[in-house]
Coordinates of C-alpha atoms in Angstrom, one line a residue:
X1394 CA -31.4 4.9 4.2
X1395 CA -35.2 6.1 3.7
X1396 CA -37.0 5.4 0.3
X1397 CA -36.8 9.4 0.1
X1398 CA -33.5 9.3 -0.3
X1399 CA -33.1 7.3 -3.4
X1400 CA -33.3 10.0 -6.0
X1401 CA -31.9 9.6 -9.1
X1402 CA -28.5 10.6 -9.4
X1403 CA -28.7 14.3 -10.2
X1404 CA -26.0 15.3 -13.3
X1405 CA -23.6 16.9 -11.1
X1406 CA -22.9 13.2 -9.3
X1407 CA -20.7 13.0 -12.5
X1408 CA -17.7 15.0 -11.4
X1409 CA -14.4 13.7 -11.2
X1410 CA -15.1 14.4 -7.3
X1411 CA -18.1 12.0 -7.3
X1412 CA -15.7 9.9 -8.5
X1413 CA -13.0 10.0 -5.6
X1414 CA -16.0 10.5 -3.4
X1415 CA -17.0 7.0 -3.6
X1416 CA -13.9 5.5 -4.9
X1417 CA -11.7 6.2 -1.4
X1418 CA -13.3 3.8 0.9
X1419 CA -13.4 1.2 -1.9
X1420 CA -9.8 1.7 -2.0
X1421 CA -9.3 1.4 1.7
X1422 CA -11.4 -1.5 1.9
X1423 CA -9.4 -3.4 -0.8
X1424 CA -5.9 -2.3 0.6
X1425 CA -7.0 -3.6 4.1
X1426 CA -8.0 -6.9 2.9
X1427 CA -4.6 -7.6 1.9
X1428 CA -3.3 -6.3 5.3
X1429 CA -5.5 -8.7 6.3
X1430 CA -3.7 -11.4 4.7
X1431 CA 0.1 -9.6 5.3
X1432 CA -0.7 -10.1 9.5
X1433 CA -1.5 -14.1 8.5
X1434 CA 1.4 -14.4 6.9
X1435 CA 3.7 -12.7 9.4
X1436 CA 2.1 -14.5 12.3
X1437 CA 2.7 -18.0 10.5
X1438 CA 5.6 -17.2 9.5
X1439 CA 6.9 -17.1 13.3
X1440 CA 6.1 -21.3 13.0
X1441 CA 8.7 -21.7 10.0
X1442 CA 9.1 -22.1 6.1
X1443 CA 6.9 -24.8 5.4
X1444 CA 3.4 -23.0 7.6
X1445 CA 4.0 -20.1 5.9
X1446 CA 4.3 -22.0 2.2
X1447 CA 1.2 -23.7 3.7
X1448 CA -0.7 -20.9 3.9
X1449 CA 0.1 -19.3 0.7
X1450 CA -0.5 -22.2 -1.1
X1451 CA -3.8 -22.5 0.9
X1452 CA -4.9 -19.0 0.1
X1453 CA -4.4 -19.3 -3.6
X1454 CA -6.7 -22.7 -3.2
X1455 CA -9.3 -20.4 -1.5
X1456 CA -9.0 -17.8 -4.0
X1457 CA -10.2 -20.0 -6.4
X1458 CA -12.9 -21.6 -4.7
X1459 CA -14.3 -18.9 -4.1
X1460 CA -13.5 -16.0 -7.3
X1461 CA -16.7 -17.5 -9.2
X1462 CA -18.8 -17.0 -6.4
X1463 CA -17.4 -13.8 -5.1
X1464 CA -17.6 -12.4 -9.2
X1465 CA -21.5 -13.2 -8.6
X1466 CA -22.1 -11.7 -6.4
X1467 CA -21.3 -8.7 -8.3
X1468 CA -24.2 -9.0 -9.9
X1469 CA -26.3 -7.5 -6.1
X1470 CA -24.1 -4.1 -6.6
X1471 CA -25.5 -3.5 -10.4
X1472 CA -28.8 -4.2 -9.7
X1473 CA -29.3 -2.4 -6.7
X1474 CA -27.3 0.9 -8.5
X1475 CA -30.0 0.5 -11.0
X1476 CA -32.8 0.3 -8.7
X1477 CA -31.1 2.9 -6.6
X1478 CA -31.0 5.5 -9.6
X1479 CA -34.8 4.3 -10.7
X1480 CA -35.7 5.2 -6.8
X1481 CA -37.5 1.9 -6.8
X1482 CA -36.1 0.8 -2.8
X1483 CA -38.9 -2.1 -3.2
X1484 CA -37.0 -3.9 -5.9
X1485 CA -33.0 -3.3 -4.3
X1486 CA -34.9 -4.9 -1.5
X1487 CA -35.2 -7.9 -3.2
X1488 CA -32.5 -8.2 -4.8
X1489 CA -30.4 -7.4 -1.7
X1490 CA -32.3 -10.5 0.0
X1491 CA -31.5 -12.4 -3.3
X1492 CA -27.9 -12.0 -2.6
X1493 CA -27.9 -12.5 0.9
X1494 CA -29.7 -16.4 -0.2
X1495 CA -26.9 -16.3 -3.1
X1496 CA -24.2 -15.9 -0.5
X1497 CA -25.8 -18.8 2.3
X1498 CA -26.8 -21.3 -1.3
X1499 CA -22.6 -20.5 -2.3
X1500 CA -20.9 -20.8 1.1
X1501 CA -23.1 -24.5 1.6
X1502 CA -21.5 -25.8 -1.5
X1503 CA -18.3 -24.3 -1.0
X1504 CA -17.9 -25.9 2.1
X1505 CA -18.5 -29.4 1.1
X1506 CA -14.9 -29.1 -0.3
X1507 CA -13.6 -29.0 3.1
X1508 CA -12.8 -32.5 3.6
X1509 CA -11.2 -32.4 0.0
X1510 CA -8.6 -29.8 1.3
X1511 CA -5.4 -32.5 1.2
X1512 CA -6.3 -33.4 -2.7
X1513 CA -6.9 -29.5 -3.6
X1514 CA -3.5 -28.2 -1.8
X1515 CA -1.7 -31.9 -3.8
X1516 CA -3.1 -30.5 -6.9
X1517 CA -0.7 -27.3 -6.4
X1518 CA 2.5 -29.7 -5.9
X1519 CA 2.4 -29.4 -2.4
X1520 CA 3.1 -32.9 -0.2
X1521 CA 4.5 -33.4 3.4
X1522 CA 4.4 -31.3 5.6
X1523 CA 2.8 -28.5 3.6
X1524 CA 0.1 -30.5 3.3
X1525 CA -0.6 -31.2 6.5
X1526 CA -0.7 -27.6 7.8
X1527 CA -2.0 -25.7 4.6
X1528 CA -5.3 -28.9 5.2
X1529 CA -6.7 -27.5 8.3
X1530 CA -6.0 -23.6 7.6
X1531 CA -7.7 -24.3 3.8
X1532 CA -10.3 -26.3 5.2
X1533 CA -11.7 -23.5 8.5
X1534 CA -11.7 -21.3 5.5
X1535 CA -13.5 -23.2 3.0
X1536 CA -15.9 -24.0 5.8
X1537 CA -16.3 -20.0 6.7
X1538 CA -16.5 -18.4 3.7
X1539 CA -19.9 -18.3 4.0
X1540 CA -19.2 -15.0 6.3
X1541 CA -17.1 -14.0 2.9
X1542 CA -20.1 -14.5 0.5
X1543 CA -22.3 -12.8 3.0
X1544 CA -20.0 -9.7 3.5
X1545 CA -20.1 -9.2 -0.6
X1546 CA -23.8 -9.2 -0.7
X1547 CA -24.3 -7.2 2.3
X1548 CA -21.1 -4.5 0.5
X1549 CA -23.6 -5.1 -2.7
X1550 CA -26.4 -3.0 -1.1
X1551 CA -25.0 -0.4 0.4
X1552 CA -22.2 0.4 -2.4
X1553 CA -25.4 -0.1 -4.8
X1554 CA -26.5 3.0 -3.3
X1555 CA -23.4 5.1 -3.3
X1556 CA -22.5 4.2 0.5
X1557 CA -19.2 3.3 -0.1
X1558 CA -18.0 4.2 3.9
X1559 CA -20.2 1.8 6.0
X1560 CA -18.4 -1.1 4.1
X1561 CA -15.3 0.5 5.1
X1562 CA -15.9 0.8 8.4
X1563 CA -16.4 -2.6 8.7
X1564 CA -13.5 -4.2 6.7
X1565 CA -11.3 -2.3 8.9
X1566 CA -13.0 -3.8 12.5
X1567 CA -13.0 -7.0 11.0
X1568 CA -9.0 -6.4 10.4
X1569 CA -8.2 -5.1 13.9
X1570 CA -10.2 -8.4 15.4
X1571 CA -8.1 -10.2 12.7
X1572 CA -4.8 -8.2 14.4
X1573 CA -5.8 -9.3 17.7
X1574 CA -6.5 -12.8 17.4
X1575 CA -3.8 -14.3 15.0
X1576 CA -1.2 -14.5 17.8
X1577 CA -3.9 -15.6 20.6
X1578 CA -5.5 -18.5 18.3
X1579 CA -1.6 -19.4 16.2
X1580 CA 0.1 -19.5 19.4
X1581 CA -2.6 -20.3 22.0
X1582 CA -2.3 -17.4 24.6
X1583 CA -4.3 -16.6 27.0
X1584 CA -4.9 -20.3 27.8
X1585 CA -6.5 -20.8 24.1
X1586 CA -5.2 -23.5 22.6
X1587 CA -2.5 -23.5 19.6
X1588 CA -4.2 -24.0 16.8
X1589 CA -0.9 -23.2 14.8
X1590 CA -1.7 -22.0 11.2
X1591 CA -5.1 -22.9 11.2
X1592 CA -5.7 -20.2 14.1
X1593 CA -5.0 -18.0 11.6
X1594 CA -7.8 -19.5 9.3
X1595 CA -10.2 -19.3 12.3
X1596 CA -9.3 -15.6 13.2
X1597 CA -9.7 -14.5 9.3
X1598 CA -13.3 -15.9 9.7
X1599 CA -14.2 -14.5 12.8
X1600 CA -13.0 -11.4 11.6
X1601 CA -15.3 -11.5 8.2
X1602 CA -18.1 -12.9 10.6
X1603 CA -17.7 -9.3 12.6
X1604 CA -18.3 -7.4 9.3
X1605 CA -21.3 -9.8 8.3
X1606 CA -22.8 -8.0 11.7
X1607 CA -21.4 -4.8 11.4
X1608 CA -23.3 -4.8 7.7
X1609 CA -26.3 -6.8 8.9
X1610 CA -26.9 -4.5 11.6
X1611 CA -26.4 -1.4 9.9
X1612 CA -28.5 -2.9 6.7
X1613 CA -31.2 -4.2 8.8
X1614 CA -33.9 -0.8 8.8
X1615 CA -33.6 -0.7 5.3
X1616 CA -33.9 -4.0 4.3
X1617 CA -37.3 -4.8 6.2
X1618 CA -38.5 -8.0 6.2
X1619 CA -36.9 -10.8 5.0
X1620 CA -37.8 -11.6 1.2
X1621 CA -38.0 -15.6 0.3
X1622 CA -35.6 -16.7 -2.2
X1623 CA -37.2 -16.1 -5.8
X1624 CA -35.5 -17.8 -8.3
X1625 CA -36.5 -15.3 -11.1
X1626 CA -34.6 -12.9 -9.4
X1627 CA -31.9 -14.7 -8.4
X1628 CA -31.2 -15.5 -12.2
X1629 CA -31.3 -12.1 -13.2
X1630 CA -28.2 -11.8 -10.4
X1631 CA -26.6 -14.9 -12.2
X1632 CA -26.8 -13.3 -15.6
X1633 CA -25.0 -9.7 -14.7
X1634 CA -22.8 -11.5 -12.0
X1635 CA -21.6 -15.1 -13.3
X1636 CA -20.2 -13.8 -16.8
X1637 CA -17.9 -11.4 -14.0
X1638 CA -17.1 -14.5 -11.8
X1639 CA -16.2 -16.2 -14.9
X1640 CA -13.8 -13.6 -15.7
X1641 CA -12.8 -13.8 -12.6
X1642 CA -11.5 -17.5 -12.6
X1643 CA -10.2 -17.8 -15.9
X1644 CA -8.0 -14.5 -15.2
X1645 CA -6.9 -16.0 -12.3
X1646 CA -5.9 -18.9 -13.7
X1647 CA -3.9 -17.2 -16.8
X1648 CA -1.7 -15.6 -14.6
X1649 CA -1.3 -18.6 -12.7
X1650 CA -0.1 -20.2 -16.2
X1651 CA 1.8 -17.1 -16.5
X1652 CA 4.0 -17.7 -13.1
X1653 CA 4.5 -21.4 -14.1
X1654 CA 5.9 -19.9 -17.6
X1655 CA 8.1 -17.5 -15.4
X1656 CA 9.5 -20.4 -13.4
X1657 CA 10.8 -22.2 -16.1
X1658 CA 13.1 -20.0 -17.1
X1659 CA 14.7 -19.6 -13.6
X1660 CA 14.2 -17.9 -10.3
X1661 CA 15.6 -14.8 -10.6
X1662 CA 13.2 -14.0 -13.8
X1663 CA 10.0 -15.2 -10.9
X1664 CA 11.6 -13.3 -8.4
X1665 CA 11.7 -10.3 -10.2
X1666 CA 8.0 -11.0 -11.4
X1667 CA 7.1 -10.9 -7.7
X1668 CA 8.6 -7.9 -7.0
X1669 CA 7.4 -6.3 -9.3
X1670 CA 3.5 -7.4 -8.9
X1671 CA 3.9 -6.1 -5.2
X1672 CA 5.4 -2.8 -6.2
X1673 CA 2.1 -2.5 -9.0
X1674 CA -0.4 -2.8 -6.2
X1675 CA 0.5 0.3 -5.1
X1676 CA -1.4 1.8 -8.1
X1677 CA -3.9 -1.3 -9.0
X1678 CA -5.7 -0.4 -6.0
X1679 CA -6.5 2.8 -7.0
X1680 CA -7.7 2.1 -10.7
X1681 CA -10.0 -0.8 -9.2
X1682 CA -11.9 1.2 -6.5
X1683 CA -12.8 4.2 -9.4
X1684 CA -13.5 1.5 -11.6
X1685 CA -16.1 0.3 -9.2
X1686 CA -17.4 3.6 -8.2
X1687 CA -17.8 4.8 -11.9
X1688 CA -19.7 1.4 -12.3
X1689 CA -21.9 2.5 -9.1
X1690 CA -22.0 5.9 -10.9
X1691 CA -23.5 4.7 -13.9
X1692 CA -25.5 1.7 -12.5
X1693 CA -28.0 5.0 -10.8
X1694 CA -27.6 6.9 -13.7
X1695 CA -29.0 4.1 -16.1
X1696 CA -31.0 3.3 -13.4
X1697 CA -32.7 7.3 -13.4
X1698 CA -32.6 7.5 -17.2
X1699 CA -29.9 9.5 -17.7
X1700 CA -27.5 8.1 -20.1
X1701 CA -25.8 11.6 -20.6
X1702 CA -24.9 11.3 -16.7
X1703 CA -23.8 7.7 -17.2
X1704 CA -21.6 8.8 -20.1
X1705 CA -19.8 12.1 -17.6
X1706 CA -19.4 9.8 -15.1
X1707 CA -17.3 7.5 -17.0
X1708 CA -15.6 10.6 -18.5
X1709 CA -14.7 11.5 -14.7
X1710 CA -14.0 8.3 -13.7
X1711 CA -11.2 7.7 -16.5
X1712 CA -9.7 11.6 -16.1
X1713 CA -9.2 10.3 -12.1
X1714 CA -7.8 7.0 -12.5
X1715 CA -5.4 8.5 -15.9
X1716 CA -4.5 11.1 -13.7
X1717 CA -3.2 9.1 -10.7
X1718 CA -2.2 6.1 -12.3
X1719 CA 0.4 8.1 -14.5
X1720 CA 2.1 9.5 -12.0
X1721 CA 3.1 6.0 -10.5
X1722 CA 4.1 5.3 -14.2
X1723 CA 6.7 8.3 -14.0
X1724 CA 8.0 7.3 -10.7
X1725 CA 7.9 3.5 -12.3
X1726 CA 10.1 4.5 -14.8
X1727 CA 12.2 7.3 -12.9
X1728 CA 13.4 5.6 -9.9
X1729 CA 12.5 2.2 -10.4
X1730 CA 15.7 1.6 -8.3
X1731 CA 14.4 3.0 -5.0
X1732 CA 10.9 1.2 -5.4
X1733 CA 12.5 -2.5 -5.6
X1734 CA 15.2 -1.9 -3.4
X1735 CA 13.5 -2.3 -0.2
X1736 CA 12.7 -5.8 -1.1
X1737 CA 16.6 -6.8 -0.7
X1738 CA 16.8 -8.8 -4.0
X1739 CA 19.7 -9.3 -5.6
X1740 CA 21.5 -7.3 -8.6
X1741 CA 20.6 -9.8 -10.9
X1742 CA 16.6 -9.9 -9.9
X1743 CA 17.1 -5.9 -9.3
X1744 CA 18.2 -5.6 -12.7
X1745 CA 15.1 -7.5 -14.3
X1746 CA 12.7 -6.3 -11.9
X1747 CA 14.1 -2.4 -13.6
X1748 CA 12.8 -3.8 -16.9
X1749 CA 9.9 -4.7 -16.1
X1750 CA 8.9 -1.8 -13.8
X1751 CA 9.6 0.6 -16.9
X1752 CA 7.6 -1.8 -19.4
X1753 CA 4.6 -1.4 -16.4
X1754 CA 5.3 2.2 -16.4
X1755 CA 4.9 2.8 -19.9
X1756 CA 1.1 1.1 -20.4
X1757 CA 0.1 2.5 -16.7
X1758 CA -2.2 5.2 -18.4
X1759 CA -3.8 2.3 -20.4
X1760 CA -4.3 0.0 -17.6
X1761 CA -6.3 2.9 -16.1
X1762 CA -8.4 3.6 -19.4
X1763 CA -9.5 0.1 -19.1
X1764 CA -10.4 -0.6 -15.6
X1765 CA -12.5 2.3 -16.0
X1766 CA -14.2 1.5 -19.3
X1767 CA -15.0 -1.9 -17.7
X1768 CA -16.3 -1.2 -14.9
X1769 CA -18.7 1.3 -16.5
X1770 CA -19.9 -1.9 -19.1
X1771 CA -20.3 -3.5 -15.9
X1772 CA -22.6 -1.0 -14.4
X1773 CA -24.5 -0.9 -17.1
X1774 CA -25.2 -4.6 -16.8
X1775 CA -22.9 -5.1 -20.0
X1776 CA -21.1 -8.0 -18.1
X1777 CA -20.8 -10.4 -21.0
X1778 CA -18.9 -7.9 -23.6
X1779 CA -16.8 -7.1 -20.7
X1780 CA -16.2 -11.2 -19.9
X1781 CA -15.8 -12.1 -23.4
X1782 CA -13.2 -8.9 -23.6
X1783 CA -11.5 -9.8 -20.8
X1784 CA -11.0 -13.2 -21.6
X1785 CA -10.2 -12.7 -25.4
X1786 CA -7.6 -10.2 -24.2
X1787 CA -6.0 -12.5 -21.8
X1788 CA -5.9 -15.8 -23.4
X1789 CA -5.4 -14.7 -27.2
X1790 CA -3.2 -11.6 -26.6
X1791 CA -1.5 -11.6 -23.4
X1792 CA -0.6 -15.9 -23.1
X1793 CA 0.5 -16.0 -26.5
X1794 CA 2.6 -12.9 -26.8
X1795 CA 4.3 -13.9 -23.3
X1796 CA 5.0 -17.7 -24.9
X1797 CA 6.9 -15.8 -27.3
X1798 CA 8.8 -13.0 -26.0
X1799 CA 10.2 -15.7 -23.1
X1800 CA 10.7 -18.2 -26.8
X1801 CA 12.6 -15.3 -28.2
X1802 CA 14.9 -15.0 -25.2
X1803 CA 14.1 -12.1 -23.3
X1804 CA 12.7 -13.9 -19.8
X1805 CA 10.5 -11.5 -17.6
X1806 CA 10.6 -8.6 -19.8
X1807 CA 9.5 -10.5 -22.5
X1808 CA 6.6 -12.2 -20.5
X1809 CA 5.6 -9.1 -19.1
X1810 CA 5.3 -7.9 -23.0
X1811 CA 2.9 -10.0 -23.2
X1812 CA 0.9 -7.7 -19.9
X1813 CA 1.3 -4.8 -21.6
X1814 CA -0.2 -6.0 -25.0
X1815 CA -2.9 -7.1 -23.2
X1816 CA -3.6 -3.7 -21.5
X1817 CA -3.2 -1.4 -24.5
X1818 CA -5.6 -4.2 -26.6
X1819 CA -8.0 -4.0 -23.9
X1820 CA -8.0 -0.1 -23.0
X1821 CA -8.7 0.1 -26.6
X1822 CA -11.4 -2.3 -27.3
X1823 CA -13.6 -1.2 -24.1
X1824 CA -13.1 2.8 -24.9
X1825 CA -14.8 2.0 -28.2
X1826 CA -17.2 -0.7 -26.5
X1827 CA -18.3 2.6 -24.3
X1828 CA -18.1 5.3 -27.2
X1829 CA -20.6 3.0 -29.1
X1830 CA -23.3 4.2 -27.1
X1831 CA -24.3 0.2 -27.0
X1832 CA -23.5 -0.5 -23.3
X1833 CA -26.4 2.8 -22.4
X1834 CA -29.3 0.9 -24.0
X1835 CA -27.6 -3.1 -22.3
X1836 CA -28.4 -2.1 -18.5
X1837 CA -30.0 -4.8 -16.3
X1838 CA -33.3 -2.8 -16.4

């Protein structure tokens, strides 16, 4: 992209199909990063019960090795939406070069926990055999996420600038490399050798190194010359990105509390939870990826000094997300049947999983409201309201309510009571967070 093209964002970027415009590809890209992880299961799975509970228990290890980083990281996409919007392609130089040392300084240190894989995966209850499998597939990916932190900065500077395709395009080579060599690296064909579930470790990097070309490639006209690592400007990365990483982890790890709370009360109330969180996806993904892009939106708009744009695009963002995350909260509460029964559960988890699908149905409008309103906070560089909103939502509305509804008797529902709190406190909080009019004068500028 030439420096001619960085204009502000002009007000009619702020229309609901701005919005969709941008948010598509971010919704593609998301849903094809957990294909990604679907084909590693189902390829493991082929080696039995305990590889596959290997794996799982290694990706939830790697998820939160690498959430703070990842959150971060964050930090490259508002900076270079602001600069993008101010038409200054100098400084989203820098900052892109910033990330791209960010991503190399986090993938160093997160490799060094390589050889701590066994104690990380014994720190999840696993032992044996788990163990054993999960420690060579957790540590090939500890060891190549480096490719991972690379692939978010690189996503930082072109979504930064409202190219939300390119990054598309290259998530979904990366997953058809990913398709390709799960069953030649797992099984050794093609006189490879079996690398069992660590091939699948080793395919899942190779895949994200194909996208860190892809990106690097396609990035490399624009970004000139490489930039040496300035620390002023990396800190100006940490301070919009590490309160989002931090927000990051600690949610994380409150749902993880949240599953162990589950799993005391018994299996079928877990089960149903499971279900149920896979069915949700469905309509996360959507609210996510126009989150983002009304974050993008506003970042420029700041960016250009136009807080009035800034303001419609949030308006368009939240009418989008409303608008398509409601009608999965009809068909959540209409036929809530035919959405879990493909899963095969039983009539006891089926029966639970019906509660909780209508009690997700019901707040499905607020969950949009404030994935919207937060990602706009976060555009506008506002990413330690949003943390400490996040957090205070999570920890002091959602753990607590859940303690109690499962105290009180009512297992899942009551848990997931607890979700729904949370949502309607937070939808709440961040609407009047953006109404304010605090958040347009907070930007990273």
């Amino acid at each position: 992209m030439r420096a001619s093209t960085l204009a502000p964002v002009a007000p009619s970027e702020a229309r609901p199909a701005d919005v969709l415009r941008l948010a598509w590809p971010i919704m593609v890209s998301m849903a094809s990063y957990s294909i990604m992880g679907l084909v590693d299961s189902l390829f493991v799975g082929q080696l039995g019960t305990s590889a596959l509970a290997a794996v799982g228990l290694a990706t939830s290890a790697t998820h939160l090795a690498c959430a703070l980083w990842i959150g971060c990281l964050g930090g490259v996409r508002v900076l270079i939406a602001q600069r993008s919007g101010a038409d200054d392609l100098a400084s989203a130089r820098v900052f892109a070069w910033q990330g791209i040392w960010l991503a190399l300084l986090a993938g160093a240190l997160t490799a060094c926990l390589a050889p701590f894989a066994p104690a990380m995966l014994g720190l999840f209850g696993a032992s044996g055999d788990v163990v054993s499998q999960g420690s060579g597939y957790l540590g090939v990916r500890l060891v190549g996420s480096t490719f991972v932190f690379l692939v978010f900065a690189l996503q930082g500077w072109f979504q930064g600038r409202g190219d939300t395709r390119t990054p598309m395009r290259a998530v979904l080579a990366g997953n058809l490399l990913n398709v390709v060599l799960d069953p030649v690296l797992i099984h050794g064909l093609f006189g490879f050798p079996a690398l069992g579930a660590a091939g699948a470790a080793v395919a899942t990097a190779l895949a994200f190194g194909v996208q860190v070309v892809w990106l690097g490639v396609a990035a490399s006209r624009d970004l000139g010359a490489r930039v040496a690592l300035r620390w002023d400007d990396l800190r100006e990365i940490l301070r919009v990105g590490l309160p989002m990483g931090t927000h990051f982890v600690l949610d994380v790890a409150s749902f993880a509390l949240f599953a162990m709370l589950l799993a005391s009360v018994g299996e079928a109330h877990l089960a149903a939870h499971v279900v149920v969180v896979r069915v949700l996806m469905v309509s996360v993904l959507p609210g996510h990826a126009i989150g983002e892009a009304t974050g993008v939106l506003v970042g420029r708009a700041l960016g250009g000094g136009q807080p009035e744009v800034a303001r419609r695009s949030w308006a368009s963002g939240t009418l989008v997300a409303v608008a398509i995350m409601s009608v999965f909260g009809v068909g959540f509460l209409s036929v809530p049947e035919l959405l879990l029964g493909p899963f095969g559960v039983e009539p006891d988890v089926l029966e639970l999983g019906v509660g909780v699908l209508a009690l997700a149905g019901l707040v499905q409008a607020f969950d949009a409201v404030a994935m919207v309103a937060v990602g706009a906070l976060n555009g506008a560089g506002d990413t330690r309201f949003s943390m400490v909103l996040g957090l205070g939502a999570s920890w002091l509305v959602k753990v607590p309510v859940s303690v109690a509804g499962v105290a009180l008797g009512f297992g899942v529902v009551g848990a997931w009571s607890g979700v729904a709190v949370e949502l309607v406190v937070l939808a709440l909080l961040a609407v009047a967070r953006v109404r304010g009019g605090t958040w347009l004068s907070r930007g990273a500028l």
